[in-house]
GROMACS .gro file of N, CA and C in nm:
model
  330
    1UNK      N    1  -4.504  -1.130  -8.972
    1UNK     CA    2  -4.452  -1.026  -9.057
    1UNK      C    3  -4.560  -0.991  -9.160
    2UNK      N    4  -4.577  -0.917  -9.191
    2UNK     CA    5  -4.689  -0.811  -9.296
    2UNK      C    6  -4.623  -0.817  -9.448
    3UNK      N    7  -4.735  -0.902  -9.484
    3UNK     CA    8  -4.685  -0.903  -9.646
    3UNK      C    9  -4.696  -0.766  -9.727
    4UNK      N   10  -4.555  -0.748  -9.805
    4UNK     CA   11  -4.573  -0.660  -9.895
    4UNK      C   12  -4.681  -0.668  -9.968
    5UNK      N   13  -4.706  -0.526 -10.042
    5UNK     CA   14  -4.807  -0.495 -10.134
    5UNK      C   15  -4.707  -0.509 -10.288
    6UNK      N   16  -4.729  -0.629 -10.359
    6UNK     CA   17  -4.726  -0.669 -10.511
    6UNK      C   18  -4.664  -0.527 -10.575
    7UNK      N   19  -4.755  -0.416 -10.548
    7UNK     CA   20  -4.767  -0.300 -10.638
    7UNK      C   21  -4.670  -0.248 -10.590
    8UNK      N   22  -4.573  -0.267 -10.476
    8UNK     CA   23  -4.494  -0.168 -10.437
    8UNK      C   24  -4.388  -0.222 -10.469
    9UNK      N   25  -4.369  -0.340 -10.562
    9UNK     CA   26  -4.243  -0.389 -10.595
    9UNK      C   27  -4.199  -0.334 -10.761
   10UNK      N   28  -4.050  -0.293 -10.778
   10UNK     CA   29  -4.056  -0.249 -10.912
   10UNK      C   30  -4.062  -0.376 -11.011
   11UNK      N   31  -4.117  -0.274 -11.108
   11UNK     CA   32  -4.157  -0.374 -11.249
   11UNK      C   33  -4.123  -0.473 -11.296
   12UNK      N   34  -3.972  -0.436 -11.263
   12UNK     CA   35  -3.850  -0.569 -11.323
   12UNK      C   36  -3.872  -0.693 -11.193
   13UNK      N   37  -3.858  -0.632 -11.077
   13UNK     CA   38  -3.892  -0.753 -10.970
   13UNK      C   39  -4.052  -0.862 -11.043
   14UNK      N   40  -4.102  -0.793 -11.037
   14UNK     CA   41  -4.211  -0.848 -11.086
   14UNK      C   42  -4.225  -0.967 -11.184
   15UNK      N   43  -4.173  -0.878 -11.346
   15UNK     CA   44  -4.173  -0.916 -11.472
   15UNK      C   45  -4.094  -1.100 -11.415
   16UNK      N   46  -3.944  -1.068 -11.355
   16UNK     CA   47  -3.868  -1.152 -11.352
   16UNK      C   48  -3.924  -1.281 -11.254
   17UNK      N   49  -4.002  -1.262 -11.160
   17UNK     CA   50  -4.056  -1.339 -11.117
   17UNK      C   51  -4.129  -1.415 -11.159
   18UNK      N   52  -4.218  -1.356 -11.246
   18UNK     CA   53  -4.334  -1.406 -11.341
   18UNK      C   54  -4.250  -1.525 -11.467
   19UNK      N   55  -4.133  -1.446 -11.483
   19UNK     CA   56  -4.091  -1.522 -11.606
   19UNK      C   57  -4.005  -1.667 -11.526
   20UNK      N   58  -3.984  -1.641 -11.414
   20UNK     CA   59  -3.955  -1.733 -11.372
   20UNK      C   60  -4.025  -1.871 -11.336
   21UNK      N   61  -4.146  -1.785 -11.330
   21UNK     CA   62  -4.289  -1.925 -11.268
   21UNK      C   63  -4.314  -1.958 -11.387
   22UNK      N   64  -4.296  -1.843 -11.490
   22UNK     CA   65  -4.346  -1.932 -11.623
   22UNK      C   66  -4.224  -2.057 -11.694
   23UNK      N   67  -4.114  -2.048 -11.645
   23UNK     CA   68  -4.013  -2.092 -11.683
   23UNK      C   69  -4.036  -2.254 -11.603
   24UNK      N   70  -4.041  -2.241 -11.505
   24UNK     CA   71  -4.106  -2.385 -11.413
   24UNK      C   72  -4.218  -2.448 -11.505
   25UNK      N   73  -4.293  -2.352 -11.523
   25UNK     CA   74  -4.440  -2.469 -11.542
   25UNK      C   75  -4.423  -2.492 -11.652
   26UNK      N   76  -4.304  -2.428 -11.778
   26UNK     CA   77  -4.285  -2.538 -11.923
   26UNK      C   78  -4.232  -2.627 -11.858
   27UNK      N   79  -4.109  -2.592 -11.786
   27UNK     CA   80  -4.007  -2.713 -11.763
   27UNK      C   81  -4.071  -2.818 -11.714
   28UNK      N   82  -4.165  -2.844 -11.644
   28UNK     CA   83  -4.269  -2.918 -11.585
   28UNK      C   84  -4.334  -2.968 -11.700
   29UNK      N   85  -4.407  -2.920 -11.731
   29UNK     CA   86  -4.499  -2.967 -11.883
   29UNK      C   87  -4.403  -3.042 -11.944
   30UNK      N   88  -4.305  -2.961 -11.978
   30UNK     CA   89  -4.183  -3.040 -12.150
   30UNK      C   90  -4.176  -3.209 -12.072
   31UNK      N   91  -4.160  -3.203 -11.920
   31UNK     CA   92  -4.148  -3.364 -11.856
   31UNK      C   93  -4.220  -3.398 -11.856
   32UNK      N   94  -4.338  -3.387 -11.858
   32UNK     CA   95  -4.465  -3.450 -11.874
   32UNK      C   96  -4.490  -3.496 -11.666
   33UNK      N   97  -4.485  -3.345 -11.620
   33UNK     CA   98  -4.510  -3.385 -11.467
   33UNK      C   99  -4.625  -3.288 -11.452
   34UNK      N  100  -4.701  -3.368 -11.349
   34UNK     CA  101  -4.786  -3.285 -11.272
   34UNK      C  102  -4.777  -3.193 -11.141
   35UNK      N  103  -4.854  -3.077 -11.143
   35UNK     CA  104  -4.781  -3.022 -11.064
   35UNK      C  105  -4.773  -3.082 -10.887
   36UNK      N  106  -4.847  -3.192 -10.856
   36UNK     CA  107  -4.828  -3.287 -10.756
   36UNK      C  108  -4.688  -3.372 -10.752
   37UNK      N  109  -4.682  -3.419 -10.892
   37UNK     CA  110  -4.581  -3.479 -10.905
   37UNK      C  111  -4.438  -3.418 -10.862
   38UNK      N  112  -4.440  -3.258 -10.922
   38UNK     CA  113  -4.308  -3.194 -10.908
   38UNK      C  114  -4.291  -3.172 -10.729
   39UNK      N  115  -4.403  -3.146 -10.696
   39UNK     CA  116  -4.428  -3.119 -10.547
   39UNK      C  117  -4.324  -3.206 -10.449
   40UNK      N  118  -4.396  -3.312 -10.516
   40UNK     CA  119  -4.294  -3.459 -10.458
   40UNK      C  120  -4.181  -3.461 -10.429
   41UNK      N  121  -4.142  -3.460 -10.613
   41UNK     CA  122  -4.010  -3.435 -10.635
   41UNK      C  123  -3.886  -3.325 -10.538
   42UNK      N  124  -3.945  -3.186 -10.533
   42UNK     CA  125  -3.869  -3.086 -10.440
   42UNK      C  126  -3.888  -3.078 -10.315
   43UNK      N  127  -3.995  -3.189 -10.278
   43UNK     CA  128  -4.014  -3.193 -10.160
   43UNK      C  129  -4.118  -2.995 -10.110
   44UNK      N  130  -4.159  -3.022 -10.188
   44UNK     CA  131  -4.219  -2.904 -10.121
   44UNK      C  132  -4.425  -2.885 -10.159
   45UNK      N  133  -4.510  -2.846 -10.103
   45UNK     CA  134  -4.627  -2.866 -10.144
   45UNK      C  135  -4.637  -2.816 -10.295
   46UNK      N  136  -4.794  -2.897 -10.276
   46UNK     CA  137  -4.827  -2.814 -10.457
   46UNK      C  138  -4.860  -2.678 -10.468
   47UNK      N  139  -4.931  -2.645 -10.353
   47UNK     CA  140  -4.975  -2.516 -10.323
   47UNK      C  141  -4.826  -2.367 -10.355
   48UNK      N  142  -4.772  -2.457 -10.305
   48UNK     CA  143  -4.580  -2.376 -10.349
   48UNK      C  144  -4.601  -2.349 -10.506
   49UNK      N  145  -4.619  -2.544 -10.567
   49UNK     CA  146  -4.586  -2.474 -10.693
   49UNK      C  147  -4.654  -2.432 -10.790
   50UNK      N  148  -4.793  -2.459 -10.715
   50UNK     CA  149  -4.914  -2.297 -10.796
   50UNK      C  150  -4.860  -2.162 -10.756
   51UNK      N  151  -4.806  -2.143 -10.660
   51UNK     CA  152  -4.766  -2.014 -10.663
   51UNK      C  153  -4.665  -1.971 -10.748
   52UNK      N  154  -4.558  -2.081 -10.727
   52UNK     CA  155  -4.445  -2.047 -10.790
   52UNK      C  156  -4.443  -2.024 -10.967
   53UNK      N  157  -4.562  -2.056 -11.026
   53UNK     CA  158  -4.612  -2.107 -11.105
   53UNK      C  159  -4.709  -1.947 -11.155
   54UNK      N  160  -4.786  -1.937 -11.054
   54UNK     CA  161  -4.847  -1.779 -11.068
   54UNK      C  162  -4.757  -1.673 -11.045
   55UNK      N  163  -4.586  -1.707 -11.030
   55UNK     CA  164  -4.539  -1.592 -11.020
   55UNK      C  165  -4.567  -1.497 -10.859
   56UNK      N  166  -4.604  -1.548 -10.760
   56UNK     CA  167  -4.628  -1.483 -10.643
   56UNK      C  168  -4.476  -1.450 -10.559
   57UNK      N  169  -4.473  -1.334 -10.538
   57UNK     CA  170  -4.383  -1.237 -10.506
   57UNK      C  171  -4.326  -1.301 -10.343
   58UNK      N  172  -4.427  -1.385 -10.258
   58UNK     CA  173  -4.400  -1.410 -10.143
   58UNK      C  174  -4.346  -1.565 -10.173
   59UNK      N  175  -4.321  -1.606 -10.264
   59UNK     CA  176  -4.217  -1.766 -10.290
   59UNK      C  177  -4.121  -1.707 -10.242
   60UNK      N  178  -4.060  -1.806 -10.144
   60UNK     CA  179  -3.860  -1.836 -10.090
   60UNK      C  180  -3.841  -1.861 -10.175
   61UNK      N  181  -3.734  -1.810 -10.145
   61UNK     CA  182  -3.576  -1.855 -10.276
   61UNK      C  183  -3.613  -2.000 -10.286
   62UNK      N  184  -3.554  -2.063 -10.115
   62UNK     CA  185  -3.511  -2.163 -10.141
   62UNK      C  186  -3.609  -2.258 -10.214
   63UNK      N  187  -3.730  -2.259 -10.202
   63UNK     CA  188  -3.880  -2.348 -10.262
   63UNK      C  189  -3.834  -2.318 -10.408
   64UNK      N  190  -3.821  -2.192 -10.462
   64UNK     CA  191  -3.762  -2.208 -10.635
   64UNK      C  192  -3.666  -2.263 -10.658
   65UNK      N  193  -3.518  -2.270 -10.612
   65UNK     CA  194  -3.399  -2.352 -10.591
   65UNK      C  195  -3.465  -2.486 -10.567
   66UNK      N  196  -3.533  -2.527 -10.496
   66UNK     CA  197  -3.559  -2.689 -10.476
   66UNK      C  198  -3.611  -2.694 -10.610
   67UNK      N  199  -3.747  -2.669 -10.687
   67UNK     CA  200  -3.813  -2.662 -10.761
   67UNK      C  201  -3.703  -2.709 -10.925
   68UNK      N  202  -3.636  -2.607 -10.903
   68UNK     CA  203  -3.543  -2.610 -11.025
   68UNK      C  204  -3.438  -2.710 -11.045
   69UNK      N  205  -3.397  -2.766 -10.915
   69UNK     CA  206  -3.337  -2.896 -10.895
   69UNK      C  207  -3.403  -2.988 -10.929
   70UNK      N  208  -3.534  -3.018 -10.903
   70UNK     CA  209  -3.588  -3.126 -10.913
   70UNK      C  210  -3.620  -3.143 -11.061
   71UNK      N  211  -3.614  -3.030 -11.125
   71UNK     CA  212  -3.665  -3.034 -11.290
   71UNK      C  213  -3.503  -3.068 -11.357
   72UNK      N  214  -3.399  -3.066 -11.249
   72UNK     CA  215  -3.278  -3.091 -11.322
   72UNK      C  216  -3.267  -2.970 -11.471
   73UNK      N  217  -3.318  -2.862 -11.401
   73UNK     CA  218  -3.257  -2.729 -11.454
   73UNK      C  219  -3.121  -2.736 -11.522
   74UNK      N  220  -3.039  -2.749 -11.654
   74UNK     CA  221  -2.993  -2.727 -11.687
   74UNK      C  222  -2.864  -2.597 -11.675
   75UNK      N  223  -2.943  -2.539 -11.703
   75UNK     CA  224  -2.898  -2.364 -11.770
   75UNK      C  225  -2.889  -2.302 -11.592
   76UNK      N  226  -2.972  -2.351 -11.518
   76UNK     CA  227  -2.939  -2.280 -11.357
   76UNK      C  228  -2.795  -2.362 -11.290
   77UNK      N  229  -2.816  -2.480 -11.341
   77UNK     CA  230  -2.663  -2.528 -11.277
   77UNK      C  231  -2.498  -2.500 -11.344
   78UNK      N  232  -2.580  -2.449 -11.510
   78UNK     CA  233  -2.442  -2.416 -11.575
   78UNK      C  234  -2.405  -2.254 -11.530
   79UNK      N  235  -2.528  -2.167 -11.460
   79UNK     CA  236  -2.548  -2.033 -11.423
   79UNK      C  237  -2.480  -2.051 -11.286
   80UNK      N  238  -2.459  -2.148 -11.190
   80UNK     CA  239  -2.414  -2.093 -11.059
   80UNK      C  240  -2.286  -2.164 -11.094
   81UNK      N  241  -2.258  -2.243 -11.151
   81UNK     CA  242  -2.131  -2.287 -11.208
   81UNK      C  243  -2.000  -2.166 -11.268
   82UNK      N  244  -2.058  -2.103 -11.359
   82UNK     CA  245  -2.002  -1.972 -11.440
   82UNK      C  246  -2.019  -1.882 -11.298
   83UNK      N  247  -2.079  -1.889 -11.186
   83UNK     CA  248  -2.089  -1.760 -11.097
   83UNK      C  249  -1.914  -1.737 -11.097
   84UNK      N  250  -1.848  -1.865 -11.046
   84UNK     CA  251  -1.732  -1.854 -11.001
   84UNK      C  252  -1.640  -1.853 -11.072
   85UNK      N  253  -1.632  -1.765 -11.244
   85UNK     CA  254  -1.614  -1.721 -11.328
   85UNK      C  255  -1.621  -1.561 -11.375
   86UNK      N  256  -1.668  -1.518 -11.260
   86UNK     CA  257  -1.756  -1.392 -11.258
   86UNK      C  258  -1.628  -1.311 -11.200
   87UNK      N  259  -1.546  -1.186 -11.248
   87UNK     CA  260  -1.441  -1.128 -11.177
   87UNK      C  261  -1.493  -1.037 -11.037
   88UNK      N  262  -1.615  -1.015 -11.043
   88UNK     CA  263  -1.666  -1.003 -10.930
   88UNK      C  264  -1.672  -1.066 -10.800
   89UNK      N  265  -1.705  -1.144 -10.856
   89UNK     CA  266  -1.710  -1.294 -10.760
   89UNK      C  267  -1.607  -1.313 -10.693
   90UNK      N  268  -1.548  -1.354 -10.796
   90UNK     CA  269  -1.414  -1.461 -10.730
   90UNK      C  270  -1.304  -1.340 -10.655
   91UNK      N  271  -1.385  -1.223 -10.675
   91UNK     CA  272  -1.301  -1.081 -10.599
   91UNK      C  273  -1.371  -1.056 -10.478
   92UNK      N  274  -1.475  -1.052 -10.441
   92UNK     CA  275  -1.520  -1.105 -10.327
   92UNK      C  276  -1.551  -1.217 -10.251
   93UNK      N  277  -1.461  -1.330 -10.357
   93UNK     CA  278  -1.488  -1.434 -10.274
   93UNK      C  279  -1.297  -1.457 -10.176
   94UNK      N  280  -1.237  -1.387 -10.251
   94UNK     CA  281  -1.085  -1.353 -10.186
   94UNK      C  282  -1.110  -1.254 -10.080
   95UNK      N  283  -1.150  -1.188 -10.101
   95UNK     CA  284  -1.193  -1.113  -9.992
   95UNK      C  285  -1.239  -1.152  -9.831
   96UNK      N  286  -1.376  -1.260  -9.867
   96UNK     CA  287  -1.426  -1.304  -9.757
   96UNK      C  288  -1.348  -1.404  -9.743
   97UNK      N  289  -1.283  -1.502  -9.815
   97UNK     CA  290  -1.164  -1.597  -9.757
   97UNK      C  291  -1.046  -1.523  -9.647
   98UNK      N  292  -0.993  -1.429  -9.709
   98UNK     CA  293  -0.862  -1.361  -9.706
   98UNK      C  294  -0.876  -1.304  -9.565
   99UNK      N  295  -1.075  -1.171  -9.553
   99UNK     CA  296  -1.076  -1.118  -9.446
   99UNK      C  297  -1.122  -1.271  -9.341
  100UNK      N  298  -1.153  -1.343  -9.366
  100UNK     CA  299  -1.182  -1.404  -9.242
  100UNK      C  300  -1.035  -1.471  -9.204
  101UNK      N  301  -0.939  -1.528  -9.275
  101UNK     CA  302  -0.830  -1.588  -9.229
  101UNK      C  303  -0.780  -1.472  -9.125
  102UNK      N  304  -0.759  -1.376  -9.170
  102UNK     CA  305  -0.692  -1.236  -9.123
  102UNK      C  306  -0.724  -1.199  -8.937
  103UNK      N  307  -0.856  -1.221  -8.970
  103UNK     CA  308  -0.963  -1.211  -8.864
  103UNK      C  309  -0.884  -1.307  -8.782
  104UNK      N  310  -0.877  -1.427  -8.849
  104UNK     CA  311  -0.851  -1.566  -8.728
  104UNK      C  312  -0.705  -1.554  -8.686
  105UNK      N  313  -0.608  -1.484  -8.741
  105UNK     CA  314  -0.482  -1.471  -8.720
  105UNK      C  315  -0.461  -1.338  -8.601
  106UNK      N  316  -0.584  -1.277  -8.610
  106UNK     CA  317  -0.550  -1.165  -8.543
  106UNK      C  318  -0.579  -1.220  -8.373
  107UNK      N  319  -0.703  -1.313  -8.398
  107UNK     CA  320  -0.786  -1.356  -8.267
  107UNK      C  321  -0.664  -1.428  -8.257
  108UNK      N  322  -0.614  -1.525  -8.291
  108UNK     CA  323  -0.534  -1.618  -8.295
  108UNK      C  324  -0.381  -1.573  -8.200
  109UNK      N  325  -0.340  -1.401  -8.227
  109UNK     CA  326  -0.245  -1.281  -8.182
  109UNK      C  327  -0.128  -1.360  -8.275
  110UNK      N  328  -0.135  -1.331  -8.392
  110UNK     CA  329  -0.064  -1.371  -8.511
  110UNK      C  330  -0.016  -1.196  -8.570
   0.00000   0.00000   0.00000
């Protein structure tokens, strides 16, 4: 697959990414880890978390999710916690419960 061009992503994609790698490498520092060390920790290379770290647009989710686990992220576990607090949410989360039961009742000839 052909990596995007950086420049063709909007600003906010960007900014937020950046603030995110910068958000790792205090949280890293404030522990007094290296970035080998954290590597360890998420199970993922260091090379990840120089990137993740430079803010590079081609980091997986999931390598930042490990990353942020392993720093025992605070504020991200009280953030997916409150998701299901969200009237959005929990309105599409009835939804995909509700349509899939529906689904199974129909296959089911309910």
């Amino acid at each position: 697959m052909a990596r995007k061009d950086p420049l063709s992503e909007p600003l906010e994609v960007t900014q937020f990414v950046t603030e995110v790698g910068q958000r790792i490498r205090l949280m890293r520092r404030a522990r007094h880890l290296t970035q080998a060390d954290l590597a360890m920790r998420a199970d993922v290379s260091r090379l990840t978390v120089i990137a993740v770290e430079a803010g590079a647009l081609s980091t997986r989710f999931s390598d930042i999710a490990r990353l942020l686990w392993a720093l025992d992220d605070q504020s991200l576990q009280a953030a997916l916690a409150s998701a299901a607090q969200d009237a959005a949410y929990q309105e599409a989360a009835r939804g995909f419960v509700l349509g899939g039961k529906a689904r199974r009742e129909v296959r089911a000839g309910r």
